[in-house]
CSV table of C-alpha atoms and ligand atoms in Angstrom, one decimal:
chain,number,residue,atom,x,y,z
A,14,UNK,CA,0.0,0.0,0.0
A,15,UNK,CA,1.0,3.9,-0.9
A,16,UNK,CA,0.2,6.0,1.8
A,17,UNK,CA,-0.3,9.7,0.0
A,18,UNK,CA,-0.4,13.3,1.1
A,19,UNK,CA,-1.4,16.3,-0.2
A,20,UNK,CA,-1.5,19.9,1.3
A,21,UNK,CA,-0.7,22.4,-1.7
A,22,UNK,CA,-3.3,24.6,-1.4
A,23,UNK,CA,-6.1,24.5,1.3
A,24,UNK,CA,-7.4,21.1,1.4
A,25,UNK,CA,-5.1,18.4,3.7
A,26,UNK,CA,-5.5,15.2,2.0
A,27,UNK,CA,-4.4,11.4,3.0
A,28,UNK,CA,-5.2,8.5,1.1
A,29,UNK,CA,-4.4,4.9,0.7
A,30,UNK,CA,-3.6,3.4,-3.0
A,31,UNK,CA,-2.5,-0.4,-3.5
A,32,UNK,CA,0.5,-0.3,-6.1
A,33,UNK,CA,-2.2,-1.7,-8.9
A,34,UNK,CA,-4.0,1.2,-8.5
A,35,UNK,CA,-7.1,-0.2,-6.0
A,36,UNK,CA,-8.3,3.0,-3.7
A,37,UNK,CA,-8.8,1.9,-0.1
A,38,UNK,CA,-9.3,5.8,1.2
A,39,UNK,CA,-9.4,8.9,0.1
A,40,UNK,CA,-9.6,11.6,3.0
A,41,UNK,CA,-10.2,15.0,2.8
A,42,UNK,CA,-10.2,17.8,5.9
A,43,UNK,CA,-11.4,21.4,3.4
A,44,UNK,CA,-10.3,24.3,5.1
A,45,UNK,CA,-13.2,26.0,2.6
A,46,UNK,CA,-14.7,27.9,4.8
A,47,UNK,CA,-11.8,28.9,6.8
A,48,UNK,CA,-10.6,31.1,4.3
A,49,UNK,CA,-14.3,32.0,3.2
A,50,UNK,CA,-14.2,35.0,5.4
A,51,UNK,CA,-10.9,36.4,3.4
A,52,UNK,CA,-12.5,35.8,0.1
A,53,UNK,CA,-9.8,33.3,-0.8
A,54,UNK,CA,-7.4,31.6,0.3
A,55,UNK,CA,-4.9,33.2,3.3
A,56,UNK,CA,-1.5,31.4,2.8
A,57,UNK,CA,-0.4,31.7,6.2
A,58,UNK,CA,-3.4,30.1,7.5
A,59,UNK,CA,-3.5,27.3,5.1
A,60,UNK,CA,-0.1,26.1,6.7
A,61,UNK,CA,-0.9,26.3,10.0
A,62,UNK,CA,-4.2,24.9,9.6
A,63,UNK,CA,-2.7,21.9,7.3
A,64,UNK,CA,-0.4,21.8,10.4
A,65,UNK,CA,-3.5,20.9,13.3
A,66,UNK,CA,-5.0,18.4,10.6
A,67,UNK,CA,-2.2,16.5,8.9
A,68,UNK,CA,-1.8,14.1,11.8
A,69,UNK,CA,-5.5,13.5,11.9
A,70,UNK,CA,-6.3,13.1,8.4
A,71,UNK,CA,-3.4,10.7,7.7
A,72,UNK,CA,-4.5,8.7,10.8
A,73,UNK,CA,-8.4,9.1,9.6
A,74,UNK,CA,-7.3,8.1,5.7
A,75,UNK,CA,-5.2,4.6,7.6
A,76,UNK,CA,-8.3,3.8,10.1
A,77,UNK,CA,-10.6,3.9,6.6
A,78,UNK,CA,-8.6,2.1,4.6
A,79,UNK,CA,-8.3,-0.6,7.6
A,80,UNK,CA,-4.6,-0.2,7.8
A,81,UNK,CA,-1.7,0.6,10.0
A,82,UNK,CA,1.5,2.4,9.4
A,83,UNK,CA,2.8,-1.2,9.5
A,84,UNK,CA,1.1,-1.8,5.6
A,85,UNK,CA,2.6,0.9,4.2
A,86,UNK,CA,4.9,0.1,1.7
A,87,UNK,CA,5.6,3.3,0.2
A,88,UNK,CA,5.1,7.2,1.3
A,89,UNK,CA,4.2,9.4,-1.8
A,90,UNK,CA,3.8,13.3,-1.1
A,91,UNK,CA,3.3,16.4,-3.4
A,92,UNK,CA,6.0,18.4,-3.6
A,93,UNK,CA,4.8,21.2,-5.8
A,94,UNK,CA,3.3,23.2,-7.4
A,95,UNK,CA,1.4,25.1,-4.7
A,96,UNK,CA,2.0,27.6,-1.3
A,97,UNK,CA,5.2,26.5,-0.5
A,98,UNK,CA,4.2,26.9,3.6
A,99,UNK,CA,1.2,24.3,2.7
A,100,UNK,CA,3.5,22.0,0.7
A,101,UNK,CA,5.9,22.5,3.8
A,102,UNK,CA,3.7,20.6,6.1
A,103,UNK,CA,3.0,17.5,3.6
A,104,UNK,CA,6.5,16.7,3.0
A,105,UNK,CA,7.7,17.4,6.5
A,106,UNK,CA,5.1,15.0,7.7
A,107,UNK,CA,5.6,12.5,4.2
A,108,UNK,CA,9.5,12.6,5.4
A,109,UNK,CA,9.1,12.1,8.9
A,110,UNK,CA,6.2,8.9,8.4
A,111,UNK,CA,8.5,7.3,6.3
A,112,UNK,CA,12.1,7.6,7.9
A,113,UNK,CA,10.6,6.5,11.0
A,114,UNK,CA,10.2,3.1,9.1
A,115,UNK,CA,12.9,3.6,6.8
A,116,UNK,CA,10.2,3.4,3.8
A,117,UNK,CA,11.0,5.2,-0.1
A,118,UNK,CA,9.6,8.0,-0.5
A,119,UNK,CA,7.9,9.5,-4.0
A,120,UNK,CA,7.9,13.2,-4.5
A,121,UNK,CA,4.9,14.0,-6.4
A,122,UNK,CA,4.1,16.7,-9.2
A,123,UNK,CA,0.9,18.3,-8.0
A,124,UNK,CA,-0.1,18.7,-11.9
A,125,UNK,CA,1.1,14.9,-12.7
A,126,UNK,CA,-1.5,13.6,-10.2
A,127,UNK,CA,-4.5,15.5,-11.8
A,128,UNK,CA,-3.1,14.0,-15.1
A,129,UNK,CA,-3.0,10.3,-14.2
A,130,UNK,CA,-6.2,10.4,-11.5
A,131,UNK,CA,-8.3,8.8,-14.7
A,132,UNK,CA,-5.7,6.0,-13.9
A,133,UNK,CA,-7.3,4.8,-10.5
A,134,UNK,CA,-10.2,2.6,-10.5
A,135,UNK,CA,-11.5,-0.5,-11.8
A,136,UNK,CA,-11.4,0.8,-15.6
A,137,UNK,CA,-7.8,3.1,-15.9
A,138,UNK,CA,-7.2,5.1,-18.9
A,139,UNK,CA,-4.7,4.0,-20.7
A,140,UNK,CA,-2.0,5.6,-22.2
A,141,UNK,CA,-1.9,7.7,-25.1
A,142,UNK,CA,-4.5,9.5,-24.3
A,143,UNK,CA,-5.2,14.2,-24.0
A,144,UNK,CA,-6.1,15.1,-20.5
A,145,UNK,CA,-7.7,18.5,-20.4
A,146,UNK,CA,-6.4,19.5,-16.1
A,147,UNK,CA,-8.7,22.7,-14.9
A,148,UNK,CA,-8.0,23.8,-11.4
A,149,UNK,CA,-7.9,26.6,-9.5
A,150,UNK,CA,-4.2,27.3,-9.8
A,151,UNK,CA,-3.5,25.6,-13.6
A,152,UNK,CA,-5.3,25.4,-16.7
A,153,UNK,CA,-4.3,23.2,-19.6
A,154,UNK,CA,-4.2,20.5,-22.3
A,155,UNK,CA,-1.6,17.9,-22.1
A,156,UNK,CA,-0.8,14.5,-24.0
A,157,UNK,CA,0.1,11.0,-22.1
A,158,UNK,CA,2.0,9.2,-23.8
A,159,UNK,CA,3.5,7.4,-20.5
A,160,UNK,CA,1.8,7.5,-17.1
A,161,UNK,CA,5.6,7.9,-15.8
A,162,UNK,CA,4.5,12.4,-17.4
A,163,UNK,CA,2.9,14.3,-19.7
A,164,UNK,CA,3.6,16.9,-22.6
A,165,UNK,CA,1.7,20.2,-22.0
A,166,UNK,CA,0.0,20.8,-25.3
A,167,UNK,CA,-1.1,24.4,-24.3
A,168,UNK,CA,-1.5,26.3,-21.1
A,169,UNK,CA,-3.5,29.5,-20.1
A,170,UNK,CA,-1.8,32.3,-20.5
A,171,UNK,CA,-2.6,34.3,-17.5
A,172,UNK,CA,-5.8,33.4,-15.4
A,173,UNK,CA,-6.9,29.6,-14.5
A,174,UNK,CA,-10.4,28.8,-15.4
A,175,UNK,CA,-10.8,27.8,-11.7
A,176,UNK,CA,-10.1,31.2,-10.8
A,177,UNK,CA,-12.5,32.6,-13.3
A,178,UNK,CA,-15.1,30.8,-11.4
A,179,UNK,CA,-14.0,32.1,-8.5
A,180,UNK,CA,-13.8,35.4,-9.6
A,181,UNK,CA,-16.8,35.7,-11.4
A,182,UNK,CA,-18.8,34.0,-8.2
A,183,UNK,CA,-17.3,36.8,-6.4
A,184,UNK,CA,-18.4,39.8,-9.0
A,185,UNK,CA,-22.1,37.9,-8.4
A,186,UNK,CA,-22.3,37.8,-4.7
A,187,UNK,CA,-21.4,34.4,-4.1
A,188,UNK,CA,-18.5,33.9,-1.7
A,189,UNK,CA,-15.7,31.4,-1.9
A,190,UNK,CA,-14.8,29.0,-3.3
A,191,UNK,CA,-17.2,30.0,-6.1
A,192,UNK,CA,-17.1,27.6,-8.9
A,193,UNK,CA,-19.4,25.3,-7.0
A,194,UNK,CA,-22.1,27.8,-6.6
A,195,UNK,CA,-21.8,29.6,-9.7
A,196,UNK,CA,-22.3,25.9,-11.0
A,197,UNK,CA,-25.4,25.3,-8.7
A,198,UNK,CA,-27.0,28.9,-9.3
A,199,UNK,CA,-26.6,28.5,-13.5
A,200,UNK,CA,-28.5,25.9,-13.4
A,201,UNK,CA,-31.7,28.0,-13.0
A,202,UNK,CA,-30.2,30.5,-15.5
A,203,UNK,CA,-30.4,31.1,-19.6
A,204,UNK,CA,-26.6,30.7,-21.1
A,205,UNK,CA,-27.6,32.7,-23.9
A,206,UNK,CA,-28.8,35.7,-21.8
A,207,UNK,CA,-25.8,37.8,-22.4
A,208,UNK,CA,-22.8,37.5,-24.6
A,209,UNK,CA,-19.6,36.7,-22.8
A,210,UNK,CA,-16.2,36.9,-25.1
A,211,UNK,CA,-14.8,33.1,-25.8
A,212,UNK,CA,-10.8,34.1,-26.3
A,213,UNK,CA,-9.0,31.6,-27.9
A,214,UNK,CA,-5.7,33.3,-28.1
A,215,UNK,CA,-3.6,32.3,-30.8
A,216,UNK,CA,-3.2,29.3,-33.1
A,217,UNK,CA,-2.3,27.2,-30.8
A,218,UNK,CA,-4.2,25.1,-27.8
A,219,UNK,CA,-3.6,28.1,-25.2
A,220,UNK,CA,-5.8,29.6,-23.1
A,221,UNK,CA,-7.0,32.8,-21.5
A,222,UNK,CA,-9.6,34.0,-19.1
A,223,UNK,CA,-8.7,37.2,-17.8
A,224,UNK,CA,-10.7,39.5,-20.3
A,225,UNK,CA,-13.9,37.1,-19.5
A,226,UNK,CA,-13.7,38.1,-16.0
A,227,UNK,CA,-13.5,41.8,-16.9
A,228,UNK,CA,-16.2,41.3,-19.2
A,229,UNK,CA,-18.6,40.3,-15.9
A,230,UNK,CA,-16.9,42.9,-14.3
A,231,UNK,CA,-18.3,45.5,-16.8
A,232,UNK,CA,-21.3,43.6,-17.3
A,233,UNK,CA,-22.4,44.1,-13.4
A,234,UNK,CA,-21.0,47.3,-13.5
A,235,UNK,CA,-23.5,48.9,-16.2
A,236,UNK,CA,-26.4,46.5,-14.9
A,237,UNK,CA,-26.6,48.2,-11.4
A,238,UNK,CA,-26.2,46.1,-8.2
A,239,UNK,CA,-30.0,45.6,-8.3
A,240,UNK,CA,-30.4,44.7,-11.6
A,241,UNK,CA,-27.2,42.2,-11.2
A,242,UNK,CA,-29.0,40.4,-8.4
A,243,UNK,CA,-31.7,39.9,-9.8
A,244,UNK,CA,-30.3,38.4,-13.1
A,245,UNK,CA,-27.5,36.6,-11.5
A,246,UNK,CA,-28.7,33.2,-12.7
A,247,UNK,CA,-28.6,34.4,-16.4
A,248,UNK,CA,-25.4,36.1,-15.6
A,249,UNK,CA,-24.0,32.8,-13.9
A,250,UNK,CA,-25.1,30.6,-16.5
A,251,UNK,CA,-23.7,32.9,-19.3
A,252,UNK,CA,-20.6,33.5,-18.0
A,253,UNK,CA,-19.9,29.8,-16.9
A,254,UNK,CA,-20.9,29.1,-21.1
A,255,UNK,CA,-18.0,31.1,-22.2
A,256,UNK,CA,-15.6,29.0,-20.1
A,257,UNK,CA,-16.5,25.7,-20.7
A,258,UNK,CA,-17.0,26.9,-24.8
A,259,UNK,CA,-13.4,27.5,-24.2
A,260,UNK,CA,-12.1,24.5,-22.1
A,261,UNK,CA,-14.5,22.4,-24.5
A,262,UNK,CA,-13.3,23.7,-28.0
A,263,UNK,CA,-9.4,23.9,-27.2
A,264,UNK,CA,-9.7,20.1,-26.0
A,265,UNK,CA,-11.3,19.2,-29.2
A,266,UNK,CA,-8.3,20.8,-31.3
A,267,UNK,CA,-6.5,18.8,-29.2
A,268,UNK,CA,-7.8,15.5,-29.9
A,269,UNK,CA,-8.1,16.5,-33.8
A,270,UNK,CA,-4.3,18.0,-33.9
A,271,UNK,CA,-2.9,14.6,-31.9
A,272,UNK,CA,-5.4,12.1,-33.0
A,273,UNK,CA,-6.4,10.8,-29.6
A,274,UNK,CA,-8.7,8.4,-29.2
A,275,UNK,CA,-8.7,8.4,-25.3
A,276,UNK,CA,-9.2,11.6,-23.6
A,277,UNK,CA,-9.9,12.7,-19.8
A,278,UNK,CA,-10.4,15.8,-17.8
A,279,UNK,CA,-9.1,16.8,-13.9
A,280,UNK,CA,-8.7,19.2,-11.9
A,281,UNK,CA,-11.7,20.7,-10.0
A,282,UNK,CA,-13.3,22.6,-12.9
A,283,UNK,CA,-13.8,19.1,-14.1
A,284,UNK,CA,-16.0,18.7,-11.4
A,285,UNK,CA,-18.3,21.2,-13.7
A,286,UNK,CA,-21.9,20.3,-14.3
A,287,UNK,CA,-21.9,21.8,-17.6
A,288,UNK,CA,-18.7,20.7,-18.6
A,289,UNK,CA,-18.8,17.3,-18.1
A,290,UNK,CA,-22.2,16.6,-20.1
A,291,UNK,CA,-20.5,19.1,-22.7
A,292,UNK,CA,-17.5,17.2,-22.9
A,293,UNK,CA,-19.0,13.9,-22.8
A,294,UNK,CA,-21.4,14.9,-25.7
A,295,UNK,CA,-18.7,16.2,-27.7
A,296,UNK,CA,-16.4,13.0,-26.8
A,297,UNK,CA,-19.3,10.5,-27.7
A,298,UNK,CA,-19.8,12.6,-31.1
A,299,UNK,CA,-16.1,12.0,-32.5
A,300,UNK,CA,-15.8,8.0,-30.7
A,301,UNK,CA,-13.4,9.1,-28.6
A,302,UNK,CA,-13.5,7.5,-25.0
A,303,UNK,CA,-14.0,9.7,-22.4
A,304,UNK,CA,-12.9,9.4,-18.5
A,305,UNK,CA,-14.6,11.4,-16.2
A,306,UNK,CA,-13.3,11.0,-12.6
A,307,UNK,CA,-15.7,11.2,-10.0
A,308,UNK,CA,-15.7,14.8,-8.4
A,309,UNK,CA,-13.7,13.8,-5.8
A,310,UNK,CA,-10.6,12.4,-7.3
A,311,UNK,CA,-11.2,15.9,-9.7
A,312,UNK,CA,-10.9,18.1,-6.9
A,313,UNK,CA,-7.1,18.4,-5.0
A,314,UNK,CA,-7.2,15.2,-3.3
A,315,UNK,CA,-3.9,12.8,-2.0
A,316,UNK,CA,-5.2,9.4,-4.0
A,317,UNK,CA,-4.1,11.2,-7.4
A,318,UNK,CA,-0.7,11.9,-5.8
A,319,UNK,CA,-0.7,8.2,-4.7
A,320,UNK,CA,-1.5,6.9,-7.4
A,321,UNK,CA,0.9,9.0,-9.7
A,322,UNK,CA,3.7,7.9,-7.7
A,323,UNK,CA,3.1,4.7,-9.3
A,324,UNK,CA,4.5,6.0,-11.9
A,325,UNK,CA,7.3,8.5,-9.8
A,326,UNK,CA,10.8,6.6,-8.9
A,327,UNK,CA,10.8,6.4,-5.5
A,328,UNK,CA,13.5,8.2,-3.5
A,329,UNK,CA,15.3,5.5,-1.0
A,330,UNK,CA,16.0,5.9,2.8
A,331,UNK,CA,17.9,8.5,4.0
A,332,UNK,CA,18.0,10.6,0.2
A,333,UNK,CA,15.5,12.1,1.2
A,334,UNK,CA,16.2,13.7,3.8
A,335,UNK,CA,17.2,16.9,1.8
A,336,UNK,CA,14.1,16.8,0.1
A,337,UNK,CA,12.9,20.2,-0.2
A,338,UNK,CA,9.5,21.4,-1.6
A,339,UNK,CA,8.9,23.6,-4.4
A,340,UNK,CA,6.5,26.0,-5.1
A,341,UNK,CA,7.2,26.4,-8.5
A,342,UNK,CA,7.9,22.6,-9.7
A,343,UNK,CA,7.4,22.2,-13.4
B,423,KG4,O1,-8.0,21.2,-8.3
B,423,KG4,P1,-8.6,22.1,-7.2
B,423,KG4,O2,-9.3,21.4,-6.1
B,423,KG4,O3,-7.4,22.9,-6.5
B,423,KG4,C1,-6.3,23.4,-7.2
B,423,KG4,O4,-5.4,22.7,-7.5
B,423,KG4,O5,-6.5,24.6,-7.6
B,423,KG4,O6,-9.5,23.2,-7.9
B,423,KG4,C2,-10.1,24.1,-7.2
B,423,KG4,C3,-10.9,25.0,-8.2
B,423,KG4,C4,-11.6,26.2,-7.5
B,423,KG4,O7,-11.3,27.3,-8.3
B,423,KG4,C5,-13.1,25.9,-7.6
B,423,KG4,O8,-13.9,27.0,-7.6
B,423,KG4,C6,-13.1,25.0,-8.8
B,423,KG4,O9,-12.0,24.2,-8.8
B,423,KG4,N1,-14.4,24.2,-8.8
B,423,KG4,C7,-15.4,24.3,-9.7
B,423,KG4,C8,-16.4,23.4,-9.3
B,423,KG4,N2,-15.9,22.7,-8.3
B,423,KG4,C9,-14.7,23.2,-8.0
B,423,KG4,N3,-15.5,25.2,-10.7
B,423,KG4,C10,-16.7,25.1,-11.4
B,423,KG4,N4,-17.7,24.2,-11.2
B,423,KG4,C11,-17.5,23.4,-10.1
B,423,KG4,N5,-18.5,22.5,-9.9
B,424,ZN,ZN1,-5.1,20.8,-7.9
């Protein structure tokens, strides 16, 4: 068994993953609400929260698998990208677990586990296949053609589609995080109500976001507050069909360009309503097989960062020791 942890952002994960892949937990403490009150996420607070939890989650993600530190086999920890005091915590704890028992260790690319969670399960994707990875921190389309990494097709250029749900839910009243509710309150909404720029910047597969956000910005702005509220459903729903026109149209060109016949989508846009029937419709039109994780191995979880160490060569006893984290890690 792979004992894994996550803490990159604001959710302190644990999980336990057999080495084919079986998921015996998957636990997750959100600090959500926490950092509701800021509007987003407060870095210091993350770490010091992920700090009170760690021990409990990885004891809680054990007890559900119905394990002991004595079946673990292998500790697997994200190293980066992400808040570097948040990643802090995970591989302190990820090196401490497994010197203690002299166990390897596998550092972890955050972005590599959101790749490769369509791997867990009874039915893994195999490789090639186009992975479309939409979080709150990356946006982009990438080609497997090991599950050992991935080739990043194209990337937004400046905002993450996560955060454009986040901002947007803000511009609309909605608190944090936002793409949840902004997915809940478009339901009731017409996506045709107002017209939303789709940017496709370029030639290529990239992305960008930014100018959609200003769009709502203006948008609200020349509505009136009261006029805003009342049509926030139509503004929700038309907003959140510009960005999944986008994330939808630029994985498309992706399957055409590299001829995939296998394609998947992570991260925790992918937990999207409208972007998962959209993409599954789309998919299902061209024959391509589609995996759709369920939402939460989309969201930031520790089984994906388990289960991509599969895949990660593990670092012996005492190497390390040294290991740093890295916010940055490409
Ligand atoms: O992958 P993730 O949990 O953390 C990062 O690595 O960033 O993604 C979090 C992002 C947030 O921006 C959140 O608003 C968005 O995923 N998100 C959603 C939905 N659920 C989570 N966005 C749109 N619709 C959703 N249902
Ligand atoms: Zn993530």
């Amino acid at each position: 068994m792979i004992l894994g942890i996550e803490t990159s952002c604001d959710d302190t994960c644990a999980a336990v993953v057999t080495t084919a892949g079986v998921l015996h937990s998957n636990a997750v403490a959100s600090q959500g609400l926490l950092h509701s009150r800021y509007g987003g996420v407060v870095p210091e607070i993350a770490s010091r929260r992920h700090l009170e939890l760690v021990g409990a989650v990885v004891a809680d993600a054990l007890e559900r698998a119905g394990a002991g530190l004595d079946d673990v086999r292998a500790v697997a920890v994200t190293r980066g990208p992400g808040l570097i005091g948040a990643l802090l915590v995970g591989v302190s704890t990820a090196k401490a677990l497994a010197a203690t028992r002299r166990l390897p260790l596998h550092a972890v690319d955050h972005l590599h586990g959101h790749v490769t969670a369509s791997m867990l399960g009874d039915e893994p994707i195999e490789a090639p296949y186009g992975c479309l990875v939409a979080s709150g921190g990356h946006t982009f389309v990438a080609r497997v053609d090991h599950p050992s990494g991935f080739r990043t097709l194209g990337e937004t250029l400046d905002d993450a589609a996560g955060e454009a749900f986040d901002k947007g839910a803000r511009l609309l009243g909605l608190g944090y995080p936002g793409g949840p509710a902004l997915d809940r309150l478009a339901r009731t909404g017409d996506p045709e109500a107002f017209d939303f720029p789709r940017s496709l910047p370029g030639t290529g597969l990239d992305f960008s976001f930014s100018g959609l956000k200003t769009s709502l910005l203006y948008r609200v702005r020349d509505l009136g507050d009261e006029v805003a509220r009342a049509r926030a459903a139509d503004l929700a729903a038309s907003y959140q069909r510009a960005v999944v026109d986008a994330l939808v149209a630029r994985s498309l060109a992706a399957i055409e360009r590299e001829r995939l016949e296998r394609f998947a989508i992570g991260g925790g846009v992918a937990a999207n309503s409208e972007l998962r029937t959209r993409i599954a419709e789309e998919c299902g039109r061209l024959g391509v097989d589609l995996w759709v994780p369920p939402h939460e191995l989309c969201t930031d979880n520790a089984a994906m960062i388990a289960g991509a160490a599969r895949f990660t060569p593990a670092l012996p006893y005492p190497a390390y020791l040294d290991l740093d984290a890295s916010a940055t890690l490409a």
